[in-house]
Amino acid sequence: MKKYYKILISFMLISIIGCQKEEETIIQDDTQTFTSSSALSGLLLRTSQFPTAFDNVLDSSSCFSVQLPVTVIVNNQQIVVSNQLDYQLVQNAINQFSNDDDIVNFVYPITIVYQNFQTQILQNSNDLDDVLDECDEDDGFDEIDCININYPIVLNIYDSNNQVANTITITSNSMLFNFLSNTNSSTLLAVVFPISVTNSNGQNVVINNNAELENFIEDSISDCDDDSNGGSNNTTLTQIFTSGTWYISYFFDDVDETNYFNGYNFTFNSNGSSLAIKNSNTISGTWNIYNDSGAEKIELSFDGLLLDEIEDDWRIIEYTPTLIKLKHVSGGNGGIDYLTFTKN
């Protein structure tokens, strides 16, 4: 009888341990986790946010969009904007004469929608002025609105022991945007793959890991609204890079190491030379923009060892007149580094 109980107890212990192992999924590959401050999270935010740049002909702001239908008056012409095709009517009225004020005046009240999907009713032009005064336009990167994530998707949330503490099922763009926006930057997240996405041609694509998802979104940027990516700039990257001075606003190599470059100001000259200056210390270098199998890249080199971490051939992800985002994939371990220059 005692032997029977010993066997029963042993069986129960094995079952309990087995259940615990099933429930406590431990991170095996940290390349499949990310935080709300990571590059992947930023791309997901731009993909899931409510689009706010596409109607800038109406409101001249990417902080919000104006809910349609809306009536506007431009150069004494009253125009009812019922859908996105009617934005061209507004643009035509603006372009019609060269000696008019080209101001878009709304017939109030109007409803505006922010990137986080919240709405606000504006009763008059004073309300609009107040919103514009409070608007904090970022340095140029807007929605990526020609691709879609096919919901639902599931995110794992890990605790301090790298075990799954919780899971959340995301069912919409607004849910994903607000979840990432309100998640602590130190919290580890992981998408449960595979997931399905729809590309700019309306085709469904299966994504199996973080790298595929990140590359898919980055590669789609040039296919989306020209106003929302660096490719829309009439000024070439070379002209932008050689204009003014720059500082490193983000550098990631396994961890965020931006602080290491605090105080450095960079100048890139049209002859291919560069200078990095911090206090009384001046470091000379070179730079070169070239095309590598269709990918635009920039190669950076500096004297000495102080800036050796940014000496590489960086893929140019996006650029505006004030911001340049770069990415490098290691040929050794496949690690991904990120470098962002912001104009002073």
mmCIF file of C-alpha atoms in Angstrom:
data_model
loop_
_atom_site.group_PDB
_atom_site.id
_atom_site.type_symbol
_atom_site.label_atom_id
_atom_site.label_comp_id
_atom_site.label_asym_id
_atom_site.label_seq_id
_atom_site.Cartn_x
_atom_site.Cartn_y
_atom_site.Cartn_z
ATOM 1 C CA MET A 1 0.000 0.000 0.000
ATOM 2 C CA LYS A 2 2.826 2.388 0.923
ATOM 3 C CA LYS A 3 4.479 1.547 -2.356
ATOM 4 C CA TYR A 4 1.245 2.455 -4.171
ATOM 5 C CA TYR A 5 1.099 5.862 -2.469
ATOM 6 C CA LYS A 6 4.741 6.536 -3.285
ATOM 7 C CA ILE A 7 4.069 5.818 -6.942
ATOM 8 C CA LEU A 8 0.936 8.004 -6.895
ATOM 9 C CA ILE A 9 2.760 10.915 -5.234
ATOM 10 C CA SER A 10 5.659 10.629 -7.706
ATOM 11 C CA PHE A 11 3.215 10.655 -10.602
ATOM 12 C CA MET A 12 1.481 13.760 -9.208
ATOM 13 C CA LEU A 13 4.810 15.601 -8.760
ATOM 14 C CA ILE A 14 5.835 14.797 -12.316
ATOM 15 C CA SER A 15 2.472 16.058 -13.579
ATOM 16 C CA ILE A 16 2.745 19.318 -11.625
ATOM 17 C CA ILE A 17 6.283 19.969 -12.833
ATOM 18 C CA GLY A 18 5.212 19.189 -16.381
ATOM 19 C CA CYS A 19 2.330 21.646 -16.161
ATOM 20 C CA GLN A 20 4.608 24.328 -14.808
ATOM 21 C CA LYS A 21 7.002 23.842 -17.710
ATOM 22 C CA GLU A 22 4.146 24.151 -20.166
ATOM 23 C CA GLU A 23 2.825 27.342 -18.576
ATOM 24 C CA GLU A 24 6.197 29.038 -18.032
ATOM 25 C CA THR A 25 7.470 29.648 -21.532
ATOM 26 C CA ILE A 26 11.052 30.860 -21.175
ATOM 27 C CA ILE A 27 12.758 33.045 -23.760
ATOM 28 C CA GLN A 28 15.107 30.896 -25.816
ATOM 29 C CA ASP A 29 16.066 33.513 -28.421
ATOM 30 C CA ASP A 30 16.275 37.155 -27.387
ATOM 31 C CA THR A 31 16.233 38.270 -31.043
ATOM 32 C CA GLN A 32 12.504 37.517 -30.980
ATOM 33 C CA THR A 33 11.774 39.965 -28.171
ATOM 34 C CA PHE A 34 11.544 43.731 -28.356
ATOM 35 C CA THR A 35 10.571 46.680 -26.188
ATOM 36 C CA SER A 36 8.272 49.632 -26.802
ATOM 37 C CA SER A 37 11.357 51.791 -27.446
ATOM 38 C CA SER A 38 12.884 49.489 -30.079
ATOM 39 C CA ALA A 39 13.057 50.125 -33.818
ATOM 40 C CA LEU A 40 10.489 47.398 -34.503
ATOM 41 C CA SER A 41 8.053 49.002 -32.091
ATOM 42 C CA GLY A 42 8.489 52.356 -33.831
ATOM 43 C CA LEU A 43 7.677 50.767 -37.182
ATOM 44 C CA LEU A 44 4.624 49.013 -35.725
ATOM 45 C CA LEU A 45 3.425 52.306 -34.227
ATOM 46 C CA ARG A 46 3.690 54.043 -37.602
ATOM 47 C CA THR A 47 1.880 51.148 -39.285
ATOM 48 C CA SER A 48 -0.954 51.030 -36.742
ATOM 49 C CA GLN A 49 -1.462 54.737 -35.974
ATOM 50 C CA PHE A 50 -4.417 56.658 -37.307
ATOM 51 C CA PRO A 51 -3.116 58.339 -40.492
ATOM 52 C CA THR A 52 -2.759 62.079 -39.977
ATOM 53 C CA ALA A 53 -0.467 63.320 -42.763
ATOM 54 C CA PHE A 54 -2.558 62.473 -45.800
ATOM 55 C CA ASP A 55 -4.879 65.479 -45.360
ATOM 56 C CA ASN A 56 -2.234 68.150 -44.740
ATOM 57 C CA VAL A 57 -3.634 70.155 -47.635
ATOM 58 C CA LEU A 58 -6.540 70.879 -45.246
ATOM 59 C CA ASP A 59 -4.931 71.346 -41.833
ATOM 60 C CA SER A 60 -1.174 71.717 -42.533
ATOM 61 C CA SER A 61 -0.464 69.438 -39.572
ATOM 62 C CA SER A 62 0.518 65.809 -39.042
ATOM 63 C CA CYS A 63 -0.625 65.875 -35.410
ATOM 64 C CA PHE A 64 -4.211 65.123 -36.397
ATOM 65 C CA SER A 65 -6.527 64.711 -39.358
ATOM 66 C CA VAL A 66 -9.916 66.251 -40.030
ATOM 67 C CA GLN A 67 -12.830 63.831 -40.066
ATOM 68 C CA LEU A 68 -14.812 63.789 -43.310
ATOM 69 C CA PRO A 69 -17.136 65.063 -44.614
ATOM 70 C CA VAL A 70 -16.109 68.661 -44.012
ATOM 71 C CA THR A 71 -16.813 71.938 -45.795
ATOM 72 C CA VAL A 72 -13.986 74.401 -46.461
ATOM 73 C CA ILE A 73 -13.694 77.807 -48.096
ATOM 74 C CA VAL A 74 -10.566 78.459 -50.173
ATOM 75 C CA ASN A 75 -10.092 81.742 -52.031
ATOM 76 C CA ASN A 76 -13.859 82.401 -51.808
ATOM 77 C CA GLN A 77 -14.684 78.939 -53.161
ATOM 78 C CA GLN A 78 -16.798 76.655 -50.975
ATOM 79 C CA ILE A 79 -15.772 73.000 -51.323
ATOM 80 C CA VAL A 80 -17.405 69.966 -49.731
ATOM 81 C CA VAL A 81 -14.705 67.378 -48.998
ATOM 82 C CA SER A 82 -16.486 64.030 -48.795
ATOM 83 C CA ASN A 83 -13.594 61.652 -49.457
ATOM 84 C CA GLN A 84 -9.862 61.660 -50.081
ATOM 85 C CA LEU A 85 -10.294 62.273 -53.817
ATOM 86 C CA ASP A 86 -11.733 65.693 -52.953
ATOM 87 C CA TYR A 87 -8.406 66.823 -51.469
ATOM 88 C CA GLN A 88 -7.351 67.507 -55.044
ATOM 89 C CA LEU A 89 -10.235 69.978 -55.384
ATOM 90 C CA VAL A 90 -8.799 71.911 -52.452
ATOM 91 C CA GLN A 91 -5.305 71.793 -53.952
ATOM 92 C CA ASN A 92 -6.673 73.009 -57.291
ATOM 93 C CA ALA A 93 -8.325 75.981 -55.585
ATOM 94 C CA ILE A 94 -5.044 76.810 -53.866
ATOM 95 C CA ASN A 95 -3.108 76.611 -57.134
ATOM 96 C CA GLN A 96 -5.638 78.544 -59.215
ATOM 97 C CA PHE A 97 -4.225 82.023 -58.614
ATOM 98 C CA SER A 98 -0.847 83.323 -57.503
ATOM 99 C CA ASN A 99 -2.069 86.529 -55.837
ATOM 100 C CA ASP A 100 -4.560 85.110 -53.298
ATOM 101 C CA ASP A 101 -4.163 84.045 -49.660
ATOM 102 C CA ASP A 102 -4.519 80.229 -50.189
ATOM 103 C CA ILE A 103 -5.868 79.849 -46.627
ATOM 104 C CA VAL A 104 -8.159 76.868 -45.981
ATOM 105 C CA ASN A 105 -11.034 78.031 -43.774
ATOM 106 C CA PHE A 106 -13.278 75.419 -42.188
ATOM 107 C CA VAL A 107 -17.034 75.627 -41.749
ATOM 108 C CA TYR A 108 -17.397 74.724 -38.075
ATOM 109 C CA PRO A 109 -17.880 72.624 -36.052
ATOM 110 C CA ILE A 110 -15.342 70.028 -37.211
ATOM 111 C CA THR A 111 -14.049 66.815 -35.652
ATOM 112 C CA ILE A 112 -10.354 66.005 -35.610
ATOM 113 C CA VAL A 113 -8.729 62.612 -35.026
ATOM 114 C CA TYR A 114 -5.342 62.175 -33.356
ATOM 115 C CA GLN A 115 -2.757 59.467 -34.051
ATOM 116 C CA ASN A 116 -4.000 57.516 -31.007
ATOM 117 C CA PHE A 117 -7.551 57.457 -32.499
ATOM 118 C CA GLN A 118 -8.958 59.916 -29.963
ATOM 119 C CA THR A 119 -11.304 62.550 -31.362
ATOM 120 C CA GLN A 120 -12.025 66.167 -30.477
ATOM 121 C CA ILE A 121 -14.731 68.554 -31.645
ATOM 122 C CA LEU A 122 -13.582 72.062 -32.555
ATOM 123 C CA GLN A 123 -16.218 74.773 -32.486
ATOM 124 C CA ASN A 124 -14.301 77.615 -34.124
ATOM 125 C CA SER A 125 -10.951 78.795 -35.472
ATOM 126 C CA ASN A 126 -9.747 79.684 -31.972
ATOM 127 C CA ASP A 127 -10.093 76.032 -30.960
ATOM 128 C CA LEU A 128 -8.067 75.046 -34.020
ATOM 129 C CA ASP A 129 -5.357 77.587 -33.195
ATOM 130 C CA ASP A 130 -5.136 76.197 -29.648
ATOM 131 C CA VAL A 131 -4.657 72.648 -30.968
ATOM 132 C CA LEU A 132 -2.011 73.782 -33.449
ATOM 133 C CA ASP A 133 -0.161 75.694 -30.718
ATOM 134 C CA GLU A 134 -0.030 72.529 -28.585
ATOM 135 C CA CYS A 135 0.984 70.351 -31.530
ATOM 136 C CA ASP A 136 4.443 68.843 -31.188
ATOM 137 C CA GLU A 137 5.352 67.888 -34.733
ATOM 138 C CA ASP A 138 8.057 65.226 -34.782
ATOM 139 C CA ASP A 139 10.957 65.514 -37.171
ATOM 140 C CA GLY A 140 9.290 64.204 -40.241
ATOM 141 C CA PHE A 141 8.219 60.558 -40.115
ATOM 142 C CA ASP A 142 4.506 59.904 -40.474
ATOM 143 C CA GLU A 143 2.241 56.952 -40.983
ATOM 144 C CA ILE A 144 3.036 53.892 -43.078
ATOM 145 C CA ASP A 145 -0.476 53.497 -44.397
ATOM 146 C CA CYS A 146 -0.339 51.304 -47.507
ATOM 147 C CA ILE A 147 0.199 48.012 -45.662
ATOM 148 C CA ASN A 148 -1.941 46.235 -43.085
ATOM 149 C CA ILE A 149 -1.485 43.823 -40.222
ATOM 150 C CA ASN A 150 -4.133 41.117 -40.377
ATOM 151 C CA TYR A 151 -5.605 40.779 -36.909
ATOM 152 C CA PRO A 152 -5.850 39.172 -34.476
ATOM 153 C CA ILE A 153 -2.243 38.795 -33.406
ATOM 154 C CA VAL A 154 -0.956 37.660 -30.020
ATOM 155 C CA LEU A 155 1.817 39.279 -27.981
ATOM 156 C CA ASN A 156 3.665 37.566 -25.142
ATOM 157 C CA ILE A 157 4.694 39.759 -22.217
ATOM 158 C CA TYR A 158 7.716 38.526 -20.249
ATOM 159 C CA ASP A 159 8.523 39.037 -16.581
ATOM 160 C CA SER A 160 11.891 39.745 -14.932
ATOM 161 C CA ASN A 161 12.783 36.031 -15.124
ATOM 162 C CA ASN A 162 12.214 35.994 -18.899
ATOM 163 C CA GLN A 163 9.093 33.873 -18.505
ATOM 164 C CA VAL A 164 5.716 34.597 -20.059
ATOM 165 C CA ALA A 165 3.828 36.600 -17.459
ATOM 166 C CA ASN A 166 0.868 37.432 -19.658
ATOM 167 C CA THR A 167 -0.450 37.337 -23.195
ATOM 168 C CA ILE A 168 -2.616 39.858 -24.995
ATOM 169 C CA THR A 169 -4.637 39.406 -28.156
ATOM 170 C CA ILE A 170 -4.514 42.480 -30.373
ATOM 171 C CA THR A 171 -7.582 42.888 -32.576
ATOM 172 C CA SER A 172 -7.139 46.305 -34.235
ATOM 173 C CA ASN A 173 -4.721 49.071 -35.159
ATOM 174 C CA SER A 174 -5.985 51.298 -32.352
ATOM 175 C CA MET A 175 -5.430 48.531 -29.801
ATOM 176 C CA LEU A 176 -1.876 47.860 -30.999
ATOM 177 C CA PHE A 177 -0.950 51.554 -31.166
ATOM 178 C CA ASN A 178 -2.235 52.361 -27.699
ATOM 179 C CA PHE A 179 -0.785 49.200 -26.163
ATOM 180 C CA LEU A 180 2.723 49.962 -27.453
ATOM 181 C CA SER A 181 2.380 53.656 -26.586
ATOM 182 C CA ASN A 182 1.515 52.857 -22.973
ATOM 183 C CA THR A 183 3.887 49.951 -22.316
ATOM 184 C CA ASN A 184 6.935 50.479 -20.107
ATOM 185 C CA SER A 185 10.087 50.764 -22.220
ATOM 186 C CA SER A 186 11.809 48.023 -20.191
ATOM 187 C CA THR A 187 9.062 45.437 -20.723
ATOM 188 C CA LEU A 188 10.008 42.574 -23.042
ATOM 189 C CA LEU A 189 7.443 41.703 -25.697
ATOM 190 C CA ALA A 190 7.278 39.030 -28.378
ATOM 191 C CA VAL A 191 4.928 38.541 -31.313
ATOM 192 C CA VAL A 192 3.561 35.004 -31.554
ATOM 193 C CA PHE A 193 4.437 34.025 -35.119
ATOM 194 C CA PRO A 194 3.478 33.328 -37.806
ATOM 195 C CA ILE A 195 1.302 36.342 -38.594
ATOM 196 C CA SER A 196 -0.246 37.572 -41.823
ATOM 197 C CA VAL A 197 0.217 41.033 -43.327
ATOM 198 C CA THR A 198 -1.057 42.649 -46.508
ATOM 199 C CA ASN A 199 1.427 44.442 -48.755
ATOM 200 C CA SER A 200 0.879 47.572 -50.854
ATOM 201 C CA ASN A 201 -0.342 45.428 -53.767
ATOM 202 C CA GLY A 202 -3.097 43.858 -51.659
ATOM 203 C CA GLN A 203 -1.307 40.502 -51.382
ATOM 204 C CA ASN A 204 -1.173 38.582 -48.114
ATOM 205 C CA VAL A 205 2.306 37.729 -46.845
ATOM 206 C CA VAL A 206 3.185 35.346 -44.005
ATOM 207 C CA ILE A 207 5.757 36.689 -41.520
ATOM 208 C CA ASN A 208 7.685 34.229 -39.354
ATOM 209 C CA ASN A 209 9.988 36.316 -37.128
ATOM 210 C CA ASN A 210 10.973 39.820 -36.015
ATOM 211 C CA ALA A 211 13.576 40.305 -38.740
ATOM 212 C CA GLU A 212 11.077 39.458 -41.491
ATOM 213 C CA LEU A 213 8.491 41.804 -39.972
ATOM 214 C CA GLU A 214 10.953 44.670 -39.632
ATOM 215 C CA ASN A 215 12.275 44.228 -43.165
ATOM 216 C CA PHE A 216 8.750 43.988 -44.583
ATOM 217 C CA ILE A 217 7.706 47.307 -43.026
ATOM 218 C CA GLU A 218 10.955 49.075 -43.950
ATOM 219 C CA ASP A 219 10.796 47.839 -47.530
ATOM 220 C CA SER A 220 7.182 49.043 -47.784
ATOM 221 C CA ILE A 221 7.919 52.640 -46.798
ATOM 222 C CA SER A 222 8.828 53.722 -50.325
ATOM 223 C CA ASP A 223 5.568 52.187 -51.611
ATOM 224 C CA CYS A 224 3.421 54.222 -49.251
ATOM 225 C CA ASP A 225 2.344 57.830 -49.361
ATOM 226 C CA ASP A 226 5.262 59.899 -50.677
ATOM 227 C CA ASP A 227 4.564 62.536 -48.045
ATOM 228 C CA SER A 228 5.324 60.093 -45.266
ATOM 229 C CA ASN A 229 8.845 59.027 -46.120
ATOM 230 C CA GLY A 230 12.268 60.356 -46.898
ATOM 231 C CA GLY A 231 11.948 59.479 -50.573
ATOM 232 C CA SER A 232 9.613 62.443 -51.031
ATOM 233 C CA ASN A 233 12.383 64.993 -50.536
ATOM 234 C CA ASN A 234 13.311 66.970 -53.631
ATOM 235 C CA THR A 235 16.670 67.680 -52.040
ATOM 236 C CA THR A 236 19.143 64.824 -52.405
ATOM 237 C CA LEU A 237 20.589 63.075 -49.379
ATOM 238 C CA THR A 238 24.047 64.392 -50.224
ATOM 239 C CA GLN A 239 22.787 67.966 -50.141
ATOM 240 C CA ILE A 240 21.049 67.325 -46.835
ATOM 241 C CA PHE A 241 24.042 65.572 -45.248
ATOM 242 C CA THR A 242 26.442 68.367 -46.194
ATOM 243 C CA SER A 243 24.166 71.089 -44.838
ATOM 244 C CA GLY A 244 24.694 72.165 -41.216
ATOM 245 C CA THR A 245 25.935 70.068 -38.310
ATOM 246 C CA TRP A 246 24.533 66.861 -36.864
ATOM 247 C CA TYR A 247 24.451 64.929 -33.617
ATOM 248 C CA ILE A 248 23.681 61.279 -32.862
ATOM 249 C CA SER A 249 20.180 61.105 -31.415
ATOM 250 C CA TYR A 250 20.031 57.295 -31.338
ATOM 251 C CA PHE A 251 22.575 54.477 -31.413
ATOM 252 C CA PHE A 252 21.667 50.861 -30.658
ATOM 253 C CA ASP A 253 24.109 47.954 -30.593
ATOM 254 C CA ASP A 254 22.497 45.152 -28.541
ATOM 255 C CA VAL A 255 21.585 47.915 -26.055
ATOM 256 C CA ASP A 256 20.914 51.645 -26.307
ATOM 257 C CA GLU A 257 24.358 53.333 -26.314
ATOM 258 C CA THR A 258 23.263 56.803 -27.416
ATOM 259 C CA ASN A 259 24.729 58.466 -24.321
ATOM 260 C CA TYR A 260 28.235 57.455 -25.399
ATOM 261 C CA PHE A 261 28.054 60.018 -28.216
ATOM 262 C CA ASN A 262 26.683 62.905 -26.166
ATOM 263 C CA GLY A 263 28.472 66.161 -26.985
ATOM 264 C CA TYR A 264 29.722 65.154 -30.441
ATOM 265 C CA ASN A 265 28.829 67.401 -33.375
ATOM 266 C CA PHE A 266 29.424 66.060 -36.879
ATOM 267 C CA THR A 267 30.131 67.942 -40.097
ATOM 268 C CA PHE A 268 30.078 66.156 -43.455
ATOM 269 C CA ASN A 269 31.764 68.015 -46.314
ATOM 270 C CA SER A 270 30.969 67.712 -50.007
ATOM 271 C CA ASN A 271 34.523 66.455 -50.749
ATOM 272 C CA GLY A 272 33.902 63.305 -48.687
ATOM 273 C CA SER A 273 35.720 64.443 -45.549
ATOM 274 C CA SER A 274 34.075 64.772 -42.146
ATOM 275 C CA LEU A 275 34.790 66.130 -38.662
ATOM 276 C CA ALA A 276 33.522 65.041 -35.279
ATOM 277 C CA ILE A 277 34.040 67.673 -32.581
ATOM 278 C CA LYS A 278 33.517 67.294 -28.845
ATOM 279 C CA ASN A 279 34.788 70.109 -26.627
ATOM 280 C CA SER A 280 38.434 70.597 -27.708
ATOM 281 C CA ASN A 281 38.735 67.163 -29.291
ATOM 282 C CA THR A 282 38.483 66.993 -33.111
ATOM 283 C CA ILE A 283 38.357 63.683 -34.999
ATOM 284 C CA SER A 284 38.757 63.586 -38.770
ATOM 285 C CA GLY A 285 36.944 61.092 -40.955
ATOM 286 C CA THR A 286 35.486 60.262 -44.348
ATOM 287 C CA TRP A 287 32.034 59.391 -45.668
ATOM 288 C CA ASN A 288 30.643 58.025 -48.904
ATOM 289 C CA ILE A 289 27.146 57.362 -50.229
ATOM 290 C CA TYR A 290 26.817 54.493 -52.709
ATOM 291 C CA ASN A 291 24.327 51.981 -54.089
ATOM 292 C CA ASP A 292 24.680 48.322 -53.142
ATOM 293 C CA SER A 293 22.399 46.020 -55.153
ATOM 294 C CA GLY A 294 19.589 48.563 -55.080
ATOM 295 C CA ALA A 295 20.067 49.539 -51.440
ATOM 296 C CA GLU A 296 21.363 53.044 -50.755
ATOM 297 C CA LYS A 297 24.173 52.964 -48.194
ATOM 298 C CA ILE A 298 26.555 55.331 -46.466
ATOM 299 C CA GLU A 299 30.025 54.299 -45.312
ATOM 300 C CA LEU A 300 31.498 56.118 -42.306
ATOM 301 C CA SER A 301 35.133 56.070 -41.176
ATOM 302 C CA PHE A 302 36.937 58.047 -38.440
ATOM 303 C CA ASP A 303 40.518 58.296 -37.205
ATOM 304 C CA GLY A 304 41.377 56.546 -33.950
ATOM 305 C CA LEU A 305 39.137 54.311 -31.859
ATOM 306 C CA LEU A 306 36.734 56.695 -30.136
ATOM 307 C CA LEU A 307 34.137 56.434 -32.909
ATOM 308 C CA ASP A 308 34.910 52.957 -34.153
ATOM 309 C CA GLU A 309 31.425 51.683 -33.216
ATOM 310 C CA ILE A 310 29.810 53.779 -35.940
ATOM 311 C CA GLU A 311 32.435 52.933 -38.561
ATOM 312 C CA ASP A 312 30.454 50.752 -40.929
ATOM 313 C CA ASP A 313 28.477 50.578 -44.140
ATOM 314 C CA TRP A 314 25.023 51.700 -43.041
ATOM 315 C CA ARG A 315 21.852 51.093 -44.998
ATOM 316 C CA ILE A 316 19.817 54.301 -45.343
ATOM 317 C CA ILE A 317 16.311 53.551 -44.089
ATOM 318 C CA GLU A 318 14.745 57.008 -44.286
ATOM 319 C CA TYR A 319 15.709 60.638 -44.350
ATOM 320 C CA THR A 320 14.231 64.111 -44.122
ATOM 321 C CA PRO A 321 16.022 67.484 -44.148
ATOM 322 C CA THR A 322 16.523 67.160 -40.378
ATOM 323 C CA LEU A 323 16.755 63.418 -39.667
ATOM 324 C CA ILE A 324 18.648 60.462 -41.160
ATOM 325 C CA LYS A 325 17.928 56.889 -40.014
ATOM 326 C CA LEU A 326 20.509 54.159 -40.676
ATOM 327 C CA LYS A 327 20.668 50.407 -40.089
ATOM 328 C CA HIS A 328 23.465 47.833 -40.206
ATOM 329 C CA VAL A 329 23.142 44.041 -40.187
ATOM 330 C CA SER A 330 26.238 42.246 -38.950
ATOM 331 C CA GLY A 331 27.668 39.692 -41.339
ATOM 332 C CA GLY A 332 28.863 37.648 -38.357
ATOM 333 C CA ASN A 333 26.115 37.073 -35.828
ATOM 334 C CA GLY A 334 23.303 38.753 -37.746
ATOM 335 C CA GLY A 335 22.889 41.424 -35.065
ATOM 336 C CA ILE A 336 21.171 44.647 -36.093
ATOM 337 C CA ASP A 337 22.551 48.079 -35.174
ATOM 338 C CA TYR A 338 20.739 51.397 -35.581
ATOM 339 C CA LEU A 339 22.151 54.887 -35.988
ATOM 340 C CA THR A 340 20.170 58.131 -36.272
ATOM 341 C CA PHE A 341 21.627 61.562 -37.040
ATOM 342 C CA THR A 342 19.572 64.653 -36.179
ATOM 343 C CA LYS A 343 20.423 68.120 -37.464
ATOM 344 C CA ASN A 344 21.353 70.730 -34.852
#
